Coordinates of C-alpha atoms in Angstrom, one line a residue:
Chain U
M173 CA 5.7 -7.7 -17.7
F174 CA 4.1 -9.6 -20.6
D175 CA 6.8 -12.3 -20.6
L176 CA 4.9 -15.5 -20.8
E177 CA 7.7 -17.6 -19.3
R178 CA 8.0 -15.3 -16.3
W179 CA 4.3 -15.7 -15.6
E180 CA 4.5 -19.4 -16.0
E181 CA 7.3 -19.5 -13.5
I182 CA 5.3 -17.4 -11.0
F183 CA 2.2 -19.5 -11.3
D184 CA 4.4 -22.6 -11.0
T185 CA 6.1 -21.5 -7.7
I186 CA 2.7 -20.3 -6.4
G187 CA 1.1 -23.6 -7.4
K188 CA 3.8 -25.6 -5.6
N189 CA 3.1 -23.8 -2.3
K190 CA -0.6 -22.9 -2.5
L191 CA -1.2 -22.8 1.3
R192 CA 1.9 -20.9 2.0
T193 CA 1.2 -18.3 -0.6
F194 CA -2.4 -18.1 0.5
L195 CA -1.5 -17.4 4.1
T196 CA 1.1 -14.8 3.1
G197 CA -1.4 -13.2 0.8
L198 CA -4.0 -13.2 3.6
S199 CA -1.7 -11.1 5.8
V200 CA -1.4 -8.5 3.1
A201 CA -5.1 -8.7 2.2
S202 CA -6.0 -8.2 5.9
G203 CA -3.6 -5.3 6.1
I204 CA -5.2 -3.5 3.2
F205 CA -8.6 -4.5 4.5
I206 CA -8.0 -3.0 7.9
L207 CA -6.5 0.2 6.4
V208 CA -9.5 0.7 4.1
V209 CA -12.1 -0.1 6.7
L210 CA -10.4 2.2 9.2
L211 CA -10.2 5.0 6.7
G212 CA -13.9 4.4 5.8
I213 CA -14.8 4.6 9.5
G214 CA -12.7 7.8 9.8
E215 CA -14.7 9.2 6.9
G216 CA -17.9 8.1 8.5
M217 CA -16.9 9.8 11.7
K218 CA -16.2 13.0 9.8
N219 CA -19.6 12.7 8.1
G220 CA -21.3 12.0 11.4
I221 CA -19.7 15.0 13.1
S222 CA -20.4 17.3 10.1
A223 CA -24.0 16.1 10.4
E224 CA -24.0 17.1 14.1
F225 CA -23.1 20.7 13.0
E226 CA -25.8 20.8 10.5
G227 CA -28.2 21.6 13.3
D228 CA -27.3 25.3 13.2
A229 CA -25.8 27.5 10.6
A230 CA -22.2 26.1 10.8
N231 CA -20.6 29.5 11.3
I232 CA -22.9 30.7 14.1
L233 CA -21.6 32.9 16.9
Y234 CA -23.6 32.8 20.0
V235 CA -23.2 35.2 22.9
W236 CA -24.4 34.8 26.5
T237 CA -23.5 36.5 29.7
G238 CA -23.0 35.3 33.2
V239 CA -21.6 36.6 36.5
T240 CA -18.3 38.5 36.8
S241 CA -15.5 36.6 38.6
K242 CA -13.0 39.4 38.9
E243 CA -12.9 42.8 40.6
Y244 CA -12.5 45.6 38.1
K245 CA -12.5 49.4 38.3
G246 CA -13.7 49.2 41.9
L247 CA -16.6 46.9 41.0
N248 CA -17.0 43.8 43.1
P249 CA -17.0 40.4 41.5
G250 CA -20.3 38.5 41.4
R251 CA -22.2 41.1 39.4
R252 CA -24.7 39.7 36.9
I253 CA -24.1 41.1 33.4
Q254 CA -27.3 41.9 31.6
M255 CA -27.1 42.8 27.8
K256 CA -29.5 45.5 26.5
N257 CA -31.0 46.2 23.1
E258 CA -28.3 48.8 22.6
D259 CA -25.6 46.2 22.7
Y260 CA -27.3 44.4 19.9
A261 CA -28.0 47.6 17.9
F262 CA -24.5 48.8 18.2
T263 CA -22.9 45.6 17.1
A264 CA -25.4 45.1 14.3
E265 CA -24.7 48.6 13.0
K266 CA -20.9 48.5 13.5
H267 CA -20.5 45.2 11.7
K268 CA -23.3 45.5 9.3
D269 CA -21.1 44.7 6.3
E270 CA -19.7 41.5 7.8
L271 CA -22.9 40.1 9.1
E272 CA -25.1 37.8 7.2
Y273 CA -27.9 37.1 9.8
K274 CA -28.3 38.6 13.2
S275 CA -30.7 38.4 16.0
S276 CA -31.0 39.0 19.7
V277 CA -32.9 36.6 21.9
Y278 CA -35.0 37.2 25.0
R279 CA -35.8 34.0 26.7
I280 CA -39.0 33.6 28.7
W281 CA -38.4 31.3 31.5
N282 CA -41.3 29.1 32.7
G283 CA -42.6 28.6 29.2
I284 CA -45.9 26.8 29.8
V285 CA -47.9 26.7 26.7
N286 CA -51.6 25.8 26.6
Y287 CA -54.0 25.0 23.7
E288 CA -57.5 24.0 24.8
K289 CA -56.9 21.0 27.1
E290 CA -53.4 20.3 26.1
S291 CA -50.4 21.9 27.6
G292 CA -46.6 21.6 27.7
S293 CA -43.5 23.3 28.8
Y294 CA -41.3 24.5 26.0
R295 CA -38.5 26.8 25.4
V296 CA -40.1 30.1 24.6
E297 CA -38.0 32.9 23.1
G298 CA -38.5 36.3 21.7
V299 CA -36.4 36.6 18.5
L300 CA -35.9 38.7 15.4
P301 CA -36.8 37.5 11.9
D302 CA -33.3 36.4 11.0
Y303 CA -33.4 33.8 13.8
Q304 CA -35.0 31.4 11.4
F305 CA -31.8 31.3 9.4
L306 CA -29.5 31.2 12.4
E307 CA -31.3 28.1 13.6
N308 CA -31.4 26.7 10.0
S309 CA -35.2 26.2 10.5
S310 CA -37.5 25.8 7.6
M311 CA -41.2 26.4 7.5
A312 CA -43.5 23.4 7.4
A313 CA -46.6 25.7 7.4
G314 CA -47.3 29.4 7.5
R315 CA -44.5 31.9 7.9
F316 CA -41.8 33.0 10.4
I317 CA -41.9 36.2 12.4
N318 CA -41.2 39.3 10.3
Y319 CA -40.1 42.9 11.1
K320 CA -43.7 44.1 10.9
D321 CA -44.7 41.8 13.8
H322 CA -41.7 43.1 15.7
D323 CA -42.5 46.8 15.1
N324 CA -46.1 46.4 15.9
F325 CA -45.6 44.2 19.0
E326 CA -47.9 41.6 17.4
K327 CA -48.9 38.7 19.7
V328 CA -48.1 36.0 17.3
V329 CA -46.0 32.8 17.7
V330 CA -44.2 30.3 15.5
I331 CA -44.1 26.8 17.0
G332 CA -41.9 23.9 16.3
N333 CA -43.2 20.8 14.7
K334 CA -43.0 18.8 17.9
V335 CA -45.0 21.5 19.7
K336 CA -47.6 21.3 17.0
N337 CA -47.8 17.5 17.3
D338 CA -48.1 17.7 21.1
L339 CA -50.7 20.4 21.3
F340 CA -52.7 20.2 18.0
K341 CA -52.3 16.5 17.1
S342 CA -53.5 16.4 13.5
E343 CA -55.3 19.8 13.6
D344 CA -54.1 22.7 11.5
P345 CA -52.6 25.1 14.0
I346 CA -52.4 28.1 11.7
G347 CA -54.7 30.9 12.9
E348 CA -55.4 29.1 16.2
Y349 CA -54.6 30.8 19.5
I350 CA -52.4 29.3 22.2
Q351 CA -51.8 30.7 25.7
L352 CA -48.5 31.7 27.1
S353 CA -48.9 32.4 30.8
G354 CA -52.6 32.9 30.2
I355 CA -52.1 35.4 27.3
N356 CA -53.4 34.5 23.9
F357 CA -51.0 34.3 21.0
K358 CA -51.9 33.6 17.4
V359 CA -50.0 30.7 15.7
I360 CA -48.7 32.0 12.3
G361 CA -46.3 29.2 11.4
V362 CA -44.8 25.8 12.1
F363 CA -41.1 25.1 11.6
T364 CA -39.0 22.1 11.3
D365 CA -35.3 21.9 12.2
P366 CA -32.6 19.6 10.8
G367 CA -31.2 19.4 14.4
G368 CA -34.1 17.1 15.2
E369 CA -36.9 16.9 17.7
R370 CA -35.1 18.6 20.5
E371 CA -34.8 21.8 18.4
E372 CA -38.5 21.6 17.4
T373 CA -39.7 21.9 20.9
R374 CA -39.4 25.7 20.7
V375 CA -41.8 28.5 20.5
Y376 CA -40.8 31.9 19.0
L377 CA -42.5 35.2 19.3
P378 CA -41.4 38.7 18.2
L379 CA -38.6 40.1 20.5
S380 CA -40.4 43.3 21.1
T381 CA -43.6 41.5 22.1
A382 CA -41.7 39.2 24.4
Q383 CA -39.9 42.1 26.1
R384 CA -43.1 44.1 26.6
V385 CA -45.5 41.3 27.6
F386 CA -43.1 39.5 29.9
N387 CA -41.6 42.5 31.6
G388 CA -38.3 42.3 29.8
S389 CA -37.9 46.1 29.4
N390 CA -35.0 46.3 27.0
N391 CA -33.1 43.3 28.3
I392 CA -31.8 40.6 26.0
G393 CA -30.4 37.2 26.9
N394 CA -28.3 36.3 23.9
L395 CA -26.9 37.5 20.7
A396 CA -26.6 35.3 17.6
F397 CA -24.8 36.1 14.4
T398 CA -23.6 34.6 11.3
L399 CA -20.9 36.1 9.1
Q400 CA -20.9 36.5 5.4
K401 CA -19.7 33.4 3.6
E402 CA -16.0 33.2 2.9
E403 CA -14.0 31.4 0.2
N404 CA -12.8 28.6 2.4
F405 CA -12.8 27.3 5.9
E406 CA -9.6 29.0 6.9
A407 CA -10.8 32.5 5.8
A408 CA -14.2 31.9 7.5
L409 CA -12.4 30.8 10.7
A410 CA -10.1 33.9 10.6
A411 CA -13.1 36.2 10.0
S412 CA -15.2 34.7 12.8
E413 CA -12.2 34.8 15.2
K414 CA -11.7 38.4 14.5
F415 CA -15.3 39.2 14.9
S416 CA -15.8 37.3 18.1
A417 CA -12.7 39.0 19.6
E418 CA -14.0 42.4 18.7
L419 CA -17.4 41.6 20.0
E420 CA -16.1 40.3 23.3
Q421 CA -13.9 43.3 23.8
Y422 CA -16.8 45.7 23.1
L423 CA -19.1 44.0 25.5
K424 CA -16.4 43.8 28.2
E425 CA -15.7 47.5 27.9
R426 CA -19.3 48.5 27.9
H427 CA -20.2 46.5 30.9
S428 CA -17.0 47.2 32.8
I429 CA -15.7 43.7 32.9
A430 CA -12.1 42.9 33.4
P431 CA -10.5 42.0 30.0
D432 CA -9.3 38.6 31.4
D433 CA -12.7 37.7 33.0
D434 CA -13.9 34.8 31.0
S435 CA -17.0 33.9 32.9
A436 CA -18.9 37.2 32.5
V437 CA -19.2 37.1 28.7
T438 CA -19.0 34.1 26.5
V439 CA -18.8 34.3 22.7
N440 CA -19.3 30.8 21.5
N441 CA -17.8 30.5 18.1
S442 CA -19.2 27.3 16.5
L443 CA -16.5 27.4 13.8
E444 CA -13.9 27.2 16.5
N445 CA -15.7 24.2 17.9
A446 CA -16.0 22.8 14.4
K447 CA -12.3 23.3 13.9
R448 CA -11.5 21.5 17.1
F449 CA -13.6 18.6 15.9
F450 CA -12.1 18.6 12.4
D451 CA -8.6 18.8 13.9
L452 CA -9.5 15.9 16.1
M453 CA -10.9 14.1 13.0
D454 CA -7.6 14.7 11.2
M455 CA -5.7 13.3 14.2
I456 CA -7.9 10.2 14.2
K457 CA -7.5 9.9 10.4
Y458 CA -3.7 10.1 10.7
F459 CA -3.9 7.6 13.5
F460 CA -5.9 5.2 11.3
W461 CA -3.5 5.7 8.5
G462 CA -0.7 4.8 11.0
V463 CA -2.4 1.7 12.2
G464 CA -3.3 0.6 8.7
I465 CA 0.2 1.1 7.4
C466 CA 1.7 -0.8 10.3
T467 CA -0.7 -3.7 9.5
I468 CA 0.4 -3.6 5.9
I469 CA 4.1 -3.5 7.1
A470 CA 3.4 -6.7 9.0
G471 CA 2.0 -8.2 5.8
I472 CA 5.0 -7.0 3.8
V473 CA 7.4 -8.6 6.3
G474 CA 5.4 -11.8 5.8
V475 CA 5.8 -11.6 2.0
S476 CA 9.4 -10.7 2.3
N477 CA 10.0 -13.7 4.6
I478 CA 8.3 -16.0 2.2
M479 CA 10.2 -14.6 -0.7
L480 CA 13.5 -15.2 1.2
I481 CA 12.5 -18.8 1.8
I482 CA 11.6 -19.2 -1.9
V483 CA 15.0 -17.7 -2.9
K484 CA 16.7 -20.0 -0.5
E485 CA 14.8 -23.0 -1.9
R486 CA 15.6 -22.0 -5.4
T487 CA 19.3 -21.2 -4.7
R488 CA 20.4 -24.1 -6.8
E489 CA 18.0 -23.2 -9.6
I490 CA 19.3 -19.6 -9.6
G491 CA 22.8 -21.0 -9.7
V492 CA 21.9 -23.0 -12.8
R493 CA 20.3 -20.0 -14.4
K494 CA 23.4 -18.0 -13.8
A495 CA 25.6 -20.7 -15.2
L496 CA 23.4 -20.7 -18.3
G497 CA 23.9 -17.0 -18.6
A498 CA 21.2 -15.3 -16.6
Q499 CA 22.1 -11.7 -15.8
P500 CA 21.8 -10.6 -12.2
L501 CA 19.1 -8.1 -13.3
S502 CA 17.0 -10.8 -14.7
I503 CA 17.2 -12.7 -11.4
V504 CA 16.2 -9.5 -9.5
T505 CA 13.2 -8.9 -11.7
M506 CA 12.2 -12.5 -11.4
V507 CA 11.9 -12.3 -7.7
L508 CA 10.5 -8.8 -7.6
H509 CA 7.9 -9.7 -10.2
E510 CA 6.6 -12.6 -8.1
S511 CA 6.6 -10.6 -4.9
I512 CA 4.7 -7.7 -6.5
F513 CA 2.3 -10.1 -8.1
V514 CA 1.5 -11.9 -4.8
T515 CA 1.1 -8.6 -2.9
A516 CA -1.0 -7.0 -5.6
I517 CA -3.4 -9.9 -6.0
A518 CA -3.8 -10.3 -2.2
G519 CA -4.0 -6.5 -1.8
F520 CA -6.7 -6.1 -4.4
A521 CA -8.6 -8.9 -2.8
G522 CA -8.5 -7.1 0.5
L523 CA -9.3 -3.8 -1.2
I524 CA -12.3 -5.2 -3.0
F525 CA -13.6 -7.0 0.0
S526 CA -13.3 -3.9 2.2
L527 CA -14.9 -1.7 -0.4
A528 CA -17.8 -4.2 -0.7
L529 CA -18.1 -4.2 3.1
L530 CA -18.2 -0.4 3.2
E531 CA -20.6 -0.3 0.3
F532 CA -23.1 -2.8 1.7
V533 CA -22.7 -2.6 5.4
G534 CA -21.7 1.1 5.6
P535 CA -25.1 2.6 5.0
L536 CA -26.6 0.4 7.7
I537 CA -24.4 2.0 10.4
E538 CA -26.4 4.8 12.0
T539 CA -25.0 6.0 15.2
N540 CA -24.6 9.5 16.5
Y541 CA -21.0 10.0 15.4
I542 CA -20.7 7.7 12.4
A543 CA -22.6 8.3 9.2
N544 CA -22.2 6.5 5.9
P545 CA -18.6 5.3 6.2
S546 CA -17.1 5.3 2.8
I547 CA -13.9 5.8 0.9
D548 CA -13.2 8.1 -2.0
F549 CA -11.6 7.2 -5.2
N550 CA -8.3 9.0 -4.5
V551 CA -7.8 7.0 -1.3
A552 CA -8.5 3.8 -3.0
I553 CA -5.9 4.7 -5.7
T554 CA -3.5 5.6 -3.0
T555 CA -3.8 2.2 -1.4
V556 CA -3.2 0.6 -4.7
F557 CA 0.1 2.5 -5.0
I558 CA 0.9 1.6 -1.5
L559 CA 0.4 -2.0 -2.5
I560 CA 2.6 -2.0 -5.5
F561 CA 5.3 -0.1 -3.5
A562 CA 4.8 -2.6 -0.7
G563 CA 5.3 -5.5 -3.1
A564 CA 8.4 -4.0 -4.5
L565 CA 9.7 -3.4 -1.0
A566 CA 8.9 -6.9 0.1
G567 CA 10.7 -8.4 -2.8
F568 CA 13.7 -6.1 -2.7
F569 CA 15.8 -7.8 0.0
P570 CA 15.1 -11.4 -1.2
A571 CA 15.8 -10.3 -4.8
W572 CA 19.0 -8.6 -3.8
R573 CA 20.1 -11.7 -2.0
A574 CA 19.2 -13.9 -5.0
A575 CA 21.2 -11.7 -7.3
R576 CA 24.2 -12.0 -5.0
I577 CA 24.1 -15.8 -5.0
K578 CA 27.4 -17.1 -6.5
P579 CA 26.6 -19.8 -9.1
I580 CA 29.5 -21.9 -7.7
V581 CA 28.0 -21.8 -4.2
A582 CA 24.5 -22.4 -5.5
L583 CA 25.5 -25.4 -7.5
R584 CA 27.1 -27.0 -4.5
D585 CA 24.0 -26.4 -2.5
E586 CA 22.3 -29.8 -2.1
Chain V
M153 CA 40.9 -22.3 -27.7
I154 CA 41.8 -22.4 -24.0
E155 CA 45.1 -20.9 -22.7
I156 CA 45.9 -21.1 -19.0
K157 CA 49.1 -19.8 -17.6
D158 CA 50.4 -20.2 -14.0
L159 CA 47.0 -20.4 -12.4
H160 CA 46.8 -20.2 -8.6
K161 CA 43.8 -20.5 -6.4
S162 CA 43.5 -20.8 -2.6
Y163 CA 40.5 -20.9 -0.3
K164 CA 40.3 -19.3 3.1
M165 CA 39.2 -21.7 5.7
G166 CA 39.0 -19.6 8.8
S167 CA 42.5 -18.7 9.7
N168 CA 44.0 -21.3 7.4
S169 CA 44.5 -20.9 3.7
L170 CA 44.0 -23.9 1.5
H171 CA 46.2 -23.7 -1.6
V172 CA 44.2 -25.7 -4.2
L173 CA 45.7 -24.9 -7.5
K174 CA 49.5 -24.3 -7.4
G175 CA 50.4 -23.0 -10.8
I176 CA 48.5 -24.8 -13.6
N177 CA 49.7 -24.4 -17.2
F178 CA 47.4 -25.9 -19.7
S179 CA 46.0 -25.3 -23.2
V180 CA 43.3 -26.9 -25.2
A181 CA 43.1 -26.6 -29.0
E182 CA 39.8 -26.4 -30.9
G183 CA 38.1 -29.8 -31.4
E184 CA 39.8 -31.5 -28.6
L185 CA 38.1 -33.9 -26.1
V186 CA 40.0 -33.7 -22.9
S187 CA 39.4 -35.4 -19.6
I188 CA 40.7 -34.0 -16.4
M189 CA 41.4 -36.7 -13.8
G190 CA 42.5 -36.8 -10.3
S191 CA 41.5 -38.0 -6.8
S192 CA 39.1 -35.9 -4.8
G193 CA 40.9 -32.8 -3.5
S194 CA 43.3 -32.7 -6.4
G195 CA 41.7 -29.5 -7.6
K196 CA 40.0 -30.7 -10.8
S197 CA 36.6 -29.3 -9.9
T198 CA 38.2 -26.0 -8.9
L199 CA 40.0 -25.9 -12.2
L200 CA 36.7 -26.6 -14.1
N201 CA 34.9 -23.9 -12.1
I202 CA 37.5 -21.3 -13.0
L203 CA 37.4 -22.4 -16.6
G204 CA 33.6 -22.1 -16.4
M205 CA 33.8 -18.6 -14.9
L206 CA 31.9 -19.8 -12.0
D207 CA 34.9 -19.0 -9.8
E208 CA 37.8 -16.7 -10.2
A209 CA 41.5 -17.4 -10.0
D210 CA 43.8 -15.6 -7.6
E211 CA 46.7 -15.4 -10.0
G212 CA 47.5 -16.3 -13.5
S213 CA 45.9 -15.7 -16.9
Y214 CA 43.1 -17.4 -18.7
T215 CA 42.3 -16.8 -22.3
L216 CA 39.2 -18.3 -24.0
D217 CA 38.9 -18.1 -27.8
G218 CA 41.3 -15.1 -27.7
V219 CA 39.4 -13.2 -25.1
P220 CA 41.2 -12.6 -21.8
I221 CA 39.0 -13.6 -19.0
K222 CA 39.8 -11.2 -16.1
N223 CA 38.2 -8.6 -13.9
L224 CA 34.8 -10.2 -14.5
N225 CA 31.8 -8.6 -12.9
E226 CA 28.6 -10.7 -12.6
K227 CA 27.1 -9.2 -15.7
I228 CA 30.0 -9.8 -18.0
A229 CA 30.6 -13.3 -16.6
A230 CA 27.0 -14.1 -17.3
R231 CA 27.3 -12.9 -20.8
Y232 CA 30.5 -14.8 -21.5
R233 CA 29.1 -18.0 -19.9
N234 CA 26.1 -17.7 -22.2
K235 CA 28.2 -17.0 -25.3
F236 CA 31.2 -19.3 -24.8
L237 CA 30.3 -22.1 -22.5
G238 CA 27.9 -25.0 -22.1
F239 CA 27.7 -26.8 -18.7
I240 CA 26.9 -30.4 -18.1
F241 CA 26.6 -31.3 -14.4
Q242 CA 26.8 -34.6 -12.5
S243 CA 23.4 -34.0 -11.0
F244 CA 21.9 -32.7 -14.3
N245 CA 20.6 -29.5 -12.7
L246 CA 17.5 -29.4 -14.8
I247 CA 14.8 -27.0 -13.6
S248 CA 12.2 -29.3 -12.1
Y249 CA 9.1 -27.5 -13.1
K250 CA 10.0 -26.9 -16.7
T251 CA 9.5 -29.4 -19.5
A252 CA 12.5 -30.9 -21.2
L253 CA 11.9 -28.5 -24.1
D254 CA 11.7 -25.4 -21.9
N255 CA 14.9 -26.5 -20.1
V256 CA 16.7 -26.7 -23.4
A257 CA 15.3 -23.4 -24.5
L258 CA 16.5 -21.6 -21.3
P259 CA 20.0 -20.5 -22.5
L260 CA 18.4 -19.1 -25.6
Y261 CA 15.9 -17.2 -23.4
Y262 CA 18.9 -15.5 -21.8
Q263 CA 20.3 -14.8 -25.2
G264 CA 17.2 -12.9 -26.0
V265 CA 16.0 -15.2 -28.7
K266 CA 12.3 -14.9 -29.6
R267 CA 10.0 -17.5 -28.2
K268 CA 9.1 -19.2 -31.5
E269 CA 12.7 -19.5 -32.7
R270 CA 13.8 -20.6 -29.3
I271 CA 11.3 -23.5 -29.3
E272 CA 12.3 -24.5 -32.8
K273 CA 16.0 -24.6 -32.0
A274 CA 15.5 -26.4 -28.7
M275 CA 13.4 -29.0 -30.5
A276 CA 16.2 -29.5 -33.0
Y277 CA 18.7 -30.1 -30.1
L278 CA 16.3 -32.5 -28.4
E279 CA 16.1 -34.4 -31.6
K280 CA 19.8 -34.5 -31.8
V281 CA 20.0 -36.2 -28.4
G282 CA 17.2 -38.5 -29.4
L283 CA 14.5 -37.2 -27.0
A284 CA 12.1 -35.4 -29.4
N285 CA 9.3 -37.6 -28.2
W286 CA 10.0 -36.5 -24.6
A287 CA 9.9 -32.8 -25.2
G288 CA 6.8 -32.2 -23.1
H289 CA 7.9 -34.2 -20.1
L290 CA 9.1 -32.9 -16.8
P291 CA 12.5 -33.9 -15.6
N292 CA 11.1 -36.2 -12.9
E293 CA 9.4 -38.2 -15.6
L294 CA 12.7 -39.0 -17.3
S295 CA 15.4 -41.6 -16.5
G296 CA 18.8 -40.5 -15.4
G297 CA 20.3 -41.0 -18.8
Q298 CA 17.5 -39.1 -20.4
K299 CA 17.9 -36.2 -18.0
Q300 CA 21.6 -36.0 -18.8
R301 CA 20.8 -36.0 -22.5
V302 CA 18.4 -33.2 -21.9
A303 CA 21.2 -31.4 -20.0
I304 CA 23.6 -32.0 -22.9
A305 CA 21.0 -30.6 -25.4
R306 CA 20.6 -27.6 -23.1
A307 CA 24.4 -27.1 -23.0
L308 CA 24.5 -27.2 -26.8
A309 CA 21.5 -24.9 -27.3
S310 CA 23.5 -21.7 -27.0
D311 CA 26.0 -23.0 -29.5
P312 CA 29.0 -22.6 -27.1
K313 CA 32.7 -22.7 -28.0
V314 CA 33.4 -25.1 -25.2
L315 CA 31.4 -27.8 -23.3
L316 CA 32.4 -28.3 -19.7
A317 CA 31.2 -31.5 -18.2
D318 CA 31.6 -32.1 -14.5
E319 CA 31.4 -35.8 -13.8
P320 CA 28.7 -36.2 -16.4
T321 CA 28.4 -39.9 -15.8
G322 CA 28.9 -39.8 -12.0
A323 CA 25.2 -40.4 -11.3
L324 CA 24.6 -43.0 -14.0
D325 CA 25.1 -46.8 -14.3
T326 CA 27.7 -48.1 -16.6
K327 CA 25.5 -48.8 -19.6
T328 CA 23.9 -45.4 -19.4
S329 CA 27.3 -43.8 -18.9
Y330 CA 28.6 -45.2 -22.1
E331 CA 25.5 -44.1 -23.9
V332 CA 26.1 -40.6 -22.7
M333 CA 29.8 -40.8 -23.6
D334 CA 28.8 -41.9 -27.0
L335 CA 26.7 -38.8 -27.4
I336 CA 29.6 -36.6 -26.1
Q337 CA 32.0 -38.3 -28.6
G338 CA 29.5 -37.7 -31.4
I339 CA 29.3 -34.0 -30.5
N340 CA 33.1 -33.9 -30.4
D341 CA 33.3 -35.5 -33.8
E342 CA 31.4 -32.6 -35.1
G343 CA 34.3 -30.4 -34.0
R344 CA 33.2 -29.0 -30.7
T345 CA 35.8 -28.6 -27.9
I346 CA 34.8 -30.6 -24.8
L347 CA 36.4 -30.9 -21.3
V348 CA 35.3 -33.7 -19.1
V349 CA 36.1 -33.9 -15.4
T350 CA 36.0 -37.5 -14.2
H351 CA 37.6 -39.9 -11.8
E352 CA 36.6 -43.0 -13.8
H353 CA 39.4 -44.5 -15.9
D354 CA 37.1 -46.1 -18.5
I355 CA 35.4 -42.8 -19.1
A356 CA 38.7 -41.0 -19.4
Q357 CA 39.8 -43.6 -21.9
M358 CA 37.0 -42.5 -24.1
T359 CA 38.5 -39.0 -24.5
K360 CA 41.4 -38.1 -26.7
R361 CA 43.7 -36.7 -24.0
I362 CA 44.0 -37.2 -20.3
V363 CA 45.2 -34.6 -17.9
N364 CA 46.1 -35.9 -14.5
L365 CA 45.9 -33.6 -11.5
K366 CA 47.5 -34.2 -8.1
D367 CA 47.7 -31.8 -5.2
G368 CA 47.0 -28.8 -7.4
L369 CA 49.5 -29.6 -10.1
I370 CA 49.4 -31.3 -13.5
I371 CA 51.5 -34.5 -13.1
D372 CA 50.6 -36.0 -16.4
D373 CA 49.2 -34.8 -19.7
S374 CA 49.1 -37.3 -22.5
R375 CA 47.2 -38.2 -25.6
V376 CA 45.4 -41.6 -25.6
N377 CA 43.9 -43.8 -28.1
Q378 CA 40.3 -43.0 -27.9
V379 CA 38.0 -45.9 -27.0
R380 CA 34.7 -45.5 -28.8
A381 CA 31.9 -45.8 -26.2
L382 CA 29.6 -47.6 -28.6
E383 CA 32.0 -50.6 -28.7
N384 CA 31.5 -51.3 -25.0
V385 CA 27.7 -50.9 -24.9

């Protein structure tokens, strides 16, 4: 490795064929470049999709009901399923140890909201205090709805930041009254949501108030839950799958829905969605690895080819060396050394160039599904090992061939 | 020094087999300067290649300095070549991108001699062939005679038992040839065993013994009165 003559020889052969070596190196460099950039983009996609899920608590389970599609126990299909407060109360009680946050939702359709001369149509929902955490909202001003509001049927609302900007402009909304369908509600808080503006166009009021004021009796539209945190993703996924299965079964039994009727009750398990995305991400990642490796293989074949030509050109020299007493092993290492050197230098150039690109251009990429493409240290190290392995592989066949050259044949070679 | 008994060698040429050496018996004592002569196709180069362990005989025995040379694998052959033999080729076979000094040092590199010692020894041999001032030059900056002298220095560098020269003057003009032969005679005078393959009679006359080969057999083996090369320059 630190044999001066060996290095001299390598630089000499490289020096004699600068363009050829450069072009060969370029193919390896571009192989590594493509691999690293692809992996960086893969990581960026993962970041981007993770960011999409940040909108809500990542392990949220959301239940909604629809119309039955199958006849069951003498009941016709086409029945609309309506969940009641008891459904929520039963589930909340039965699973109280597993649940982290829980809320039921009563949605008020036709949510026209007025403040003085301004008005707008927003999504208006009666919710329980936990809903703040289910939506991952944080308070910009004032407070969220609490259980006291709920118990006392208070006519208070919490509005999203966008609603506040639309209706109040720069005014302080806390303590002001807005009208929902002509009824006054006092604004007690403004929230922001990491999910963005769309999620901030909402207005929340206490569930009890919503049901009483807007003729909801004890109907509820949705259930929303999060489960207690688990050690890892797999455990969390298993827990949420178990919970959603139990919940679905309970609701189907209670509302006399055929067990295989999927349209009447839907339990949307965001972890399952997330898993699907992460699985997809893994697939994409493997695909990128595959493409990158194939590109590197193309580079290796190039290096291997060049090394074969070099060995061919140096056949006579190798013969002379053997006549002077060179062991086959020393010929092998001579060729391998050069091949690894060329691959490693070219590969590092590609690696550094691609890392620089990811470092400086990466943060500028802001699309929905790609955020901050980057590559971690381990992956960079892995590519370095791939490089060295690749160099050895590229040199192996030429080296083997060189070692098999018979001195007598080589010396005859003109 | 060299003992050869009943040596046979044939080459396969497609379906035909070409019998090149048909039973050579030959021995060389230490300090001899032997020329092997013969027309092309007589088998003299094949004989030299077998002597040089660059090729292997089909039959017969070969003993070099008391060591039987048989069942060689590449590794052992390389070690023996390095230890016992120095080669001088018609086309010099210097490594083009190495200086004269580095070329001479190469056999020592393969002996595992340390760099500093290697350079010192190589320099001493370059001085011996009168090219100390050319140590830093590349082969293509040297004349033919100088190249061959570098090659001779290289062959001597590993301090071999036997020097094998394959048409050492084949690519040189007469004057330069005689200068090279003078050098070879000088080395022989110091007691080193040298075998020279040639087809030039004047060169052969400068050795002490001429072996004549024809159609794979030795037809004549006689001592001659050595002509000193220097007298003809």
